[in-house]
Amino acid sequence: MLPPIPTTLIGSMPKPGWLTSEWFSVSGKWRLSGDALSEALDDATKLALAEQERAGLDIVCDGEQRRPSHFSYFLEQLAGVDFATLKPKARRGGTTTMELPCVTGPVSLRAHNTLDDYSFLRRLTAKPIKMTLPGPCTLVDGAYDEYYGDERALALAFADALREEIRALANAGCQIVQLDEPAVTRLPDKLHAWGVEALDRAFEGIDVVSCVHVCYGYRSRQRGKKQWKHGYDEILPALAKTGIAQYSLEFAEPDLPASLLEMLPGKTIQLGVIDVGSEQVESPETVARRLRAALEVLPAERLVAAPDCGCVALPRNVAYAKLNALVAGTQRVRAELQNRT
Ligand code: ZN
């Protein structure tokens, strides 16, 4: 039984320095290989879980320790995607170019890595688990298409592969599955054209709590700020029409008004109350203030407390301190709710 305003991660925790020096890579830059790497990935996952449990999070994740990046880990599990020859693709409105895997044939799931990761975590904790996967729009953005020639067709093929993994997770007892869609804030036209259809298709007919994470990513190392070309107000009305139960949104770093949440009637909100782009640790009162603002718009039953985005880019001690602040601030608001009744 979850407490009011349960706390959770977005998905990732920082990786230990002995595992890798890179918090983001497409193909994986590990310090070890073979059996030693497998053992290290297991150990890193156990540490990421232990830190979430020690901080007192109510819904835990695997910390995405096995993932070189939030999107390439799933692409590696697909037939029809070639990682041997990466090709350059302009991204982020042409401001960066990234070497990406190629879609060279029909896409289909050939391994259940996320299910395996869930099963590993399930053996280690009694807490509810949220597993994350990249969303269809983010997968289209993260691959170089040489086969479909049509982004909607590719997005729906990705959605079908995702649905197979989501169904496997649900059948294994996973409580929440979240699709990460950071790409839609840069590409709202694609969300409107086929992204919403693909999101619904990924969860179609599956009995699981569905969630979609929509964010503005991390601050660019070069520019020191996020890409804010399109506000949530351009995106949320379309997301409101889906069958998705929960949305995970960032509200801390941009300090957005909670009134935006009125655009998602009936949806549960995983509210970002921790800035993952700053090493300054929030006070519990800052967390509590952000949750109180959301409670002006939402009932407590529809509120979950979370960071803005994954914690992967933070130093480990800072991430842990921020999770402590998340829990302490949420406990303050829970006590206030209890005093009111
Ligand atoms: Zn994010």
Short mmCIF file of C-alpha atoms and ligand atoms in Angstrom, two decimals:
data_model
loop_
_atom_site.label_atom_id
_atom_site.label_comp_id
_atom_site.label_asym_id
_atom_site.label_seq_id
_atom_site.Cartn_x
_atom_site.Cartn_y
_atom_site.Cartn_z
CA MET A 1 0.00 0.00 0.00
CA LEU A 2 1.54 3.28 -1.11
CA PRO A 3 1.45 6.38 1.13
CA PRO A 4 -0.19 9.59 -0.13
CA ILE A 5 2.06 11.35 -2.67
CA PRO A 6 4.43 8.42 -3.23
CA THR A 7 8.02 9.25 -4.15
CA THR A 8 9.94 7.79 -7.09
CA LEU A 9 12.85 8.28 -9.49
CA ILE A 10 12.45 9.14 -13.16
CA GLY A 11 14.56 6.07 -13.87
CA SER A 12 18.29 6.65 -13.81
CA MET A 13 20.84 7.01 -11.02
CA PRO A 14 24.47 8.09 -11.55
CA LYS A 15 26.79 5.27 -12.56
CA PRO A 16 29.80 4.47 -10.34
CA GLY A 17 33.13 5.73 -11.66
CA TRP A 18 34.52 2.17 -11.65
CA LEU A 19 31.83 1.17 -14.19
CA THR A 20 32.24 3.94 -16.76
CA SER A 21 33.47 7.49 -17.04
CA GLU A 22 30.64 8.45 -19.45
CA TRP A 23 27.10 9.15 -18.32
CA PHE A 24 25.93 9.11 -21.93
CA SER A 25 27.13 7.06 -24.91
CA VAL A 26 25.30 5.33 -27.73
CA SER A 27 27.20 2.01 -27.75
CA GLY A 28 28.54 1.84 -24.20
CA LYS A 29 32.01 2.75 -22.93
CA TRP A 30 32.58 0.39 -20.01
CA ARG A 31 35.79 -0.02 -18.05
CA LEU A 32 35.32 -3.82 -17.98
CA SER A 33 34.20 -6.51 -20.40
CA GLY A 34 32.84 -10.06 -20.43
CA ASP A 35 31.93 -11.70 -17.13
CA ALA A 36 33.56 -8.93 -15.11
CA LEU A 37 31.31 -6.37 -16.79
CA SER A 38 28.20 -8.49 -16.16
CA GLU A 39 29.10 -8.75 -12.50
CA ALA A 40 29.84 -5.03 -12.29
CA LEU A 41 26.47 -4.13 -13.88
CA ASP A 42 24.70 -6.36 -11.35
CA ASP A 43 26.61 -4.75 -8.48
CA ALA A 44 25.94 -1.22 -9.75
CA THR A 45 22.22 -2.05 -9.97
CA LYS A 46 22.25 -3.37 -6.39
CA LEU A 47 23.90 -0.13 -5.23
CA ALA A 48 21.42 2.04 -7.13
CA LEU A 49 18.53 0.16 -5.52
CA ALA A 50 20.10 0.31 -2.06
CA GLU A 51 20.48 4.10 -2.32
CA GLN A 52 16.83 4.50 -3.35
CA GLU A 53 15.69 2.30 -0.46
CA ARG A 54 17.99 4.04 2.03
CA ALA A 55 16.60 7.41 0.92
CA GLY A 56 13.10 6.01 1.47
CA LEU A 57 11.64 6.12 -2.05
CA ASP A 58 8.27 4.37 -2.31
CA ILE A 59 8.45 3.22 -5.95
CA VAL A 60 11.91 2.06 -7.06
CA CYS A 61 13.64 1.73 -10.44
CA ASP A 62 16.72 -0.21 -11.54
CA GLY A 63 18.70 3.02 -11.89
CA GLU A 64 19.38 2.20 -15.57
CA GLN A 65 22.93 1.14 -14.72
CA ARG A 66 23.05 -1.24 -17.69
CA ARG A 67 22.08 1.45 -20.21
CA PRO A 68 24.71 3.41 -22.13
CA SER A 69 21.95 5.91 -22.96
CA HIS A 70 18.22 6.18 -22.37
CA PHE A 71 17.35 5.15 -25.95
CA SER A 72 20.15 2.95 -27.37
CA TYR A 73 19.75 0.13 -24.82
CA PHE A 74 16.32 -0.72 -26.24
CA LEU A 75 17.44 -0.27 -29.87
CA GLU A 76 20.16 -2.89 -29.22
CA GLN A 77 17.43 -5.41 -28.44
CA LEU A 78 15.77 -5.06 -31.82
CA ALA A 79 16.23 -7.05 -34.99
CA GLY A 80 16.41 -4.66 -37.93
CA VAL A 81 18.68 -2.17 -36.14
CA ASP A 82 22.38 -2.18 -37.05
CA PHE A 83 24.88 -0.95 -34.45
CA ALA A 84 27.92 -2.02 -36.52
CA THR A 85 27.78 1.02 -38.77
CA LEU A 86 26.72 4.19 -36.96
CA LYS A 87 25.70 7.08 -39.19
CA PRO A 88 25.72 10.81 -38.47
CA LYS A 89 22.32 12.43 -38.00
CA ALA A 90 21.58 16.08 -37.30
CA ARG A 91 19.63 16.48 -34.06
CA ARG A 92 18.36 19.19 -31.78
CA GLY A 93 17.32 21.45 -34.62
CA GLY A 94 20.62 20.92 -36.41
CA THR A 95 22.70 22.20 -33.49
CA THR A 96 24.37 18.82 -32.92
CA THR A 97 25.23 15.74 -34.97
CA MET A 98 25.23 12.31 -33.40
CA GLU A 99 26.48 8.95 -34.69
CA LEU A 100 23.41 6.72 -34.51
CA PRO A 101 22.50 3.09 -35.24
CA CYS A 102 20.73 2.41 -38.55
CA VAL A 103 17.33 0.86 -39.14
CA THR A 104 18.09 -1.54 -41.99
CA GLY A 105 15.08 -3.90 -41.92
CA PRO A 106 11.75 -4.63 -40.24
CA VAL A 107 12.00 -3.86 -36.54
CA SER A 108 11.12 -6.58 -34.02
CA LEU A 109 12.02 -7.46 -30.44
CA ARG A 110 14.68 -10.18 -30.28
CA ALA A 111 15.56 -10.03 -26.56
CA HIS A 112 13.72 -9.19 -23.35
CA ASN A 113 16.50 -7.26 -21.60
CA THR A 114 14.12 -4.91 -19.78
CA LEU A 115 12.11 -7.88 -18.54
CA ASP A 116 15.35 -9.53 -17.36
CA ASP A 117 16.28 -6.28 -15.57
CA TYR A 118 12.85 -6.22 -13.91
CA SER A 119 13.21 -9.85 -12.77
CA PHE A 120 16.66 -9.10 -11.34
CA LEU A 121 15.29 -6.14 -9.38
CA ARG A 122 12.18 -8.03 -8.25
CA ARG A 123 14.35 -10.58 -6.45
CA LEU A 124 16.06 -7.77 -4.49
CA THR A 125 13.15 -5.65 -3.25
CA ALA A 126 9.58 -5.93 -2.04
CA LYS A 127 8.79 -2.35 -3.12
CA PRO A 128 6.65 -1.48 -6.16
CA ILE A 129 8.82 -1.21 -9.29
CA LYS A 130 8.62 1.23 -12.18
CA MET A 131 10.44 0.12 -15.33
CA THR A 132 11.29 2.60 -18.08
CA LEU A 133 11.63 2.33 -21.84
CA PRO A 134 12.23 4.99 -24.50
CA GLY A 135 9.09 6.25 -26.25
CA PRO A 136 8.44 5.84 -30.00
CA CYS A 137 9.18 9.48 -30.89
CA THR A 138 12.49 9.36 -28.99
CA LEU A 139 13.42 6.09 -30.74
CA VAL A 140 12.68 7.59 -34.17
CA ASP A 141 14.84 10.58 -33.20
CA GLY A 142 17.60 8.27 -31.97
CA ALA A 143 17.99 6.09 -35.07
CA TYR A 144 19.03 6.62 -38.68
CA ASP A 145 16.26 5.19 -40.88
CA GLU A 146 17.34 3.43 -44.05
CA TYR A 147 14.38 1.09 -44.37
CA TYR A 148 10.92 2.52 -43.59
CA GLY A 149 11.27 5.88 -45.29
CA ASP A 150 8.28 7.11 -43.30
CA GLU A 151 8.52 8.28 -39.71
CA ARG A 152 4.98 7.28 -38.74
CA ALA A 153 5.51 3.74 -40.02
CA LEU A 154 8.79 3.51 -38.10
CA ALA A 155 7.19 4.94 -34.93
CA LEU A 156 4.37 2.39 -35.08
CA ALA A 157 6.88 -0.44 -35.63
CA PHE A 158 8.77 0.73 -32.54
CA ALA A 159 5.44 0.95 -30.66
CA ASP A 160 4.68 -2.68 -31.53
CA ALA A 161 8.09 -3.80 -30.24
CA LEU A 162 7.58 -1.72 -27.08
CA ARG A 163 4.12 -3.24 -26.58
CA GLU A 164 5.63 -6.72 -26.64
CA GLU A 165 8.08 -5.76 -23.87
CA ILE A 166 5.45 -3.85 -21.86
CA ARG A 167 3.13 -6.87 -22.02
CA ALA A 168 5.95 -9.13 -20.81
CA LEU A 169 6.67 -6.71 -17.93
CA ALA A 170 2.97 -6.55 -16.97
CA ASN A 171 2.66 -10.35 -17.08
CA ALA A 172 5.69 -10.61 -14.78
CA GLY A 173 3.98 -8.31 -12.25
CA CYS A 174 5.68 -4.96 -12.92
CA GLN A 175 3.40 -2.27 -11.46
CA ILE A 176 4.29 0.80 -13.57
CA VAL A 177 5.84 1.12 -17.02
CA GLN A 178 7.07 4.53 -18.13
CA LEU A 179 7.96 5.57 -21.68
CA ASP A 180 10.56 8.35 -21.82
CA GLU A 181 9.73 10.89 -24.51
CA PRO A 182 12.19 13.79 -24.17
CA ALA A 183 12.15 14.20 -27.97
CA VAL A 184 8.56 15.45 -28.12
CA THR A 185 9.38 18.81 -26.54
CA ARG A 186 11.72 19.50 -29.47
CA LEU A 187 9.44 17.93 -32.06
CA PRO A 188 5.84 18.75 -31.12
CA ASP A 189 4.72 18.54 -34.76
CA LYS A 190 5.72 14.87 -34.79
CA LEU A 191 3.86 14.28 -31.53
CA HIS A 192 0.73 15.68 -33.12
CA ALA A 193 1.20 13.87 -36.45
CA TRP A 194 1.88 10.34 -35.11
CA GLY A 195 3.50 10.48 -31.66
CA VAL A 196 0.25 10.34 -29.69
CA GLU A 197 -1.03 7.44 -31.80
CA ALA A 198 2.24 5.56 -31.24
CA LEU A 199 2.15 6.12 -27.45
CA ASP A 200 -1.38 4.73 -27.16
CA ARG A 201 -0.45 1.80 -29.39
CA ALA A 202 2.49 0.86 -27.17
CA PHE A 203 0.17 0.35 -24.16
CA GLU A 204 -2.87 -0.94 -26.08
CA GLY A 205 -4.70 -3.79 -24.34
CA ILE A 206 -2.17 -4.13 -21.49
CA ASP A 207 -3.21 -4.08 -17.84
CA VAL A 208 -0.44 -1.97 -16.31
CA VAL A 209 -0.18 1.56 -14.89
CA SER A 210 1.03 3.53 -17.92
CA CYS A 211 3.23 6.60 -17.61
CA VAL A 212 4.98 8.92 -20.09
CA HIS A 213 7.90 11.17 -19.12
CA VAL A 214 8.14 14.42 -21.08
CA CYS A 215 11.02 16.77 -20.30
CA TYR A 216 13.49 19.28 -21.66
CA GLY A 217 16.54 17.12 -21.03
CA TYR A 218 19.69 18.37 -19.40
CA ARG A 219 21.32 21.75 -19.66
CA SER A 220 23.67 21.83 -22.62
CA ARG A 221 27.31 21.82 -21.55
CA GLN A 222 27.99 24.37 -24.31
CA ARG A 223 25.05 26.71 -23.85
CA GLY A 224 24.42 26.14 -20.17
CA LYS A 225 20.67 26.06 -20.70
CA LYS A 226 17.90 23.81 -21.96
CA GLN A 227 16.09 23.92 -25.28
CA TRP A 228 12.87 25.76 -24.57
CA LYS A 229 11.53 26.39 -28.03
CA HIS A 230 8.19 24.75 -27.34
CA GLY A 231 6.42 25.04 -23.99
CA TYR A 232 4.36 22.36 -22.26
CA ASP A 233 1.26 24.29 -23.34
CA GLU A 234 1.93 23.14 -26.93
CA ILE A 235 2.14 19.49 -25.90
CA LEU A 236 -0.10 18.77 -22.92
CA PRO A 237 -3.48 19.19 -24.70
CA ALA A 238 -2.52 16.39 -27.13
CA LEU A 239 -1.23 14.18 -24.30
CA ALA A 240 -4.48 14.73 -22.38
CA LYS A 241 -6.36 12.85 -25.12
CA THR A 242 -4.36 9.62 -24.72
CA GLY A 243 -5.25 6.66 -22.55
CA ILE A 244 -1.98 7.13 -20.61
CA ALA A 245 -2.69 7.15 -16.84
CA GLN A 246 0.28 9.18 -15.59
CA TYR A 247 2.56 11.91 -16.89
CA SER A 248 5.98 12.64 -15.49
CA LEU A 249 6.80 16.33 -15.99
CA GLU A 250 9.54 18.71 -14.89
CA PHE A 251 8.47 21.63 -12.74
CA ALA A 252 11.52 22.35 -10.57
CA GLU A 253 14.25 23.82 -12.76
CA PRO A 254 11.96 25.86 -15.00
CA ASP A 255 9.82 26.65 -11.91
CA LEU A 256 6.65 26.31 -13.97
CA PRO A 257 3.23 27.31 -12.63
CA ALA A 258 1.20 24.34 -11.39
CA SER A 259 -1.81 25.74 -13.27
CA LEU A 260 -0.35 24.08 -16.41
CA LEU A 261 -1.46 20.77 -14.90
CA GLU A 262 -5.07 21.77 -15.51
CA MET A 263 -4.34 20.78 -19.12
CA LEU A 264 -4.20 17.11 -18.04
CA PRO A 265 -7.60 16.49 -16.39
CA GLY A 266 -7.89 13.08 -14.73
CA LYS A 267 -4.22 12.19 -15.18
CA THR A 268 -1.90 11.37 -12.29
CA ILE A 269 1.17 13.60 -12.30
CA GLN A 270 4.69 12.56 -11.35
CA LEU A 271 5.74 16.09 -10.51
CA GLY A 272 9.36 17.10 -10.97
CA VAL A 273 10.33 18.85 -7.72
CA ILE A 274 14.11 18.25 -7.88
CA ASP A 275 16.38 20.07 -10.36
CA VAL A 276 18.73 17.46 -11.83
CA GLY A 277 20.77 20.09 -13.69
CA SER A 278 22.12 21.74 -10.54
CA GLU A 279 24.36 20.32 -7.85
CA GLN A 280 22.74 22.55 -5.27
CA VAL A 281 20.63 20.30 -3.05
CA GLU A 282 17.07 21.47 -2.50
CA SER A 283 15.82 22.04 1.02
CA PRO A 284 12.88 19.88 2.09
CA GLU A 285 10.87 23.12 2.29
CA THR A 286 11.53 23.87 -1.40
CA VAL A 287 10.24 20.40 -2.30
CA ALA A 288 7.22 20.88 -0.03
CA ARG A 289 6.44 24.29 -1.56
CA ARG A 290 6.38 22.79 -5.06
CA LEU A 291 4.10 19.96 -3.97
CA ARG A 292 1.74 22.38 -2.17
CA ALA A 293 1.44 24.43 -5.37
CA ALA A 294 0.45 21.30 -7.31
CA LEU A 295 -2.12 20.41 -4.64
CA GLU A 296 -3.89 23.67 -5.44
CA VAL A 297 -4.69 22.09 -8.82
CA LEU A 298 -4.69 18.32 -8.20
CA PRO A 299 -6.02 16.05 -5.44
CA ALA A 300 -3.28 14.24 -3.46
CA GLU A 301 -4.47 10.94 -4.99
CA ARG A 302 -3.21 12.11 -8.36
CA LEU A 303 0.19 13.37 -7.22
CA VAL A 304 3.55 11.56 -7.18
CA ALA A 305 6.80 13.32 -6.15
CA ALA A 306 9.85 12.87 -8.40
CA PRO A 307 12.93 14.59 -9.80
CA ASP A 308 12.59 16.58 -13.05
CA CYS A 309 14.46 13.94 -15.05
CA GLY A 310 16.97 11.13 -14.58
CA CYS A 311 19.69 11.62 -11.96
CA VAL A 312 22.36 10.05 -14.22
CA ALA A 313 24.39 13.23 -14.81
CA LEU A 314 24.72 14.18 -11.12
CA PRO A 315 27.60 13.24 -8.82
CA ARG A 316 26.50 10.22 -6.77
CA ASN A 317 26.58 11.96 -3.38
CA VAL A 318 24.54 14.88 -4.75
CA ALA A 319 21.93 12.55 -6.27
CA TYR A 320 21.59 10.75 -2.95
CA ALA A 321 21.26 14.02 -1.02
CA LYS A 322 18.59 15.20 -3.47
CA LEU A 323 16.61 11.98 -3.00
CA ASN A 324 16.75 12.55 0.77
CA ALA A 325 15.39 16.07 0.25
CA LEU A 326 12.66 14.67 -2.01
CA VAL A 327 11.52 12.26 0.69
CA ALA A 328 11.83 14.77 3.58
CA GLY A 329 9.87 17.45 1.69
CA THR A 330 7.16 14.99 0.70
CA GLN A 331 6.84 13.77 4.30
CA ARG A 332 6.23 17.37 5.37
CA VAL A 333 3.31 17.70 2.96
CA ARG A 334 1.92 14.30 3.96
CA ALA A 335 1.87 15.43 7.60
CA GLU A 336 0.03 18.62 6.61
CA LEU A 337 -2.56 16.57 4.70
CA GLN A 338 -3.06 14.34 7.72
CA ASN A 339 -3.49 17.33 10.06
CA ARG A 340 -6.15 18.73 7.76
CA THR A 341 -8.37 15.62 8.07
ZN ZN B 1 13.84 13.64 -18.76
#
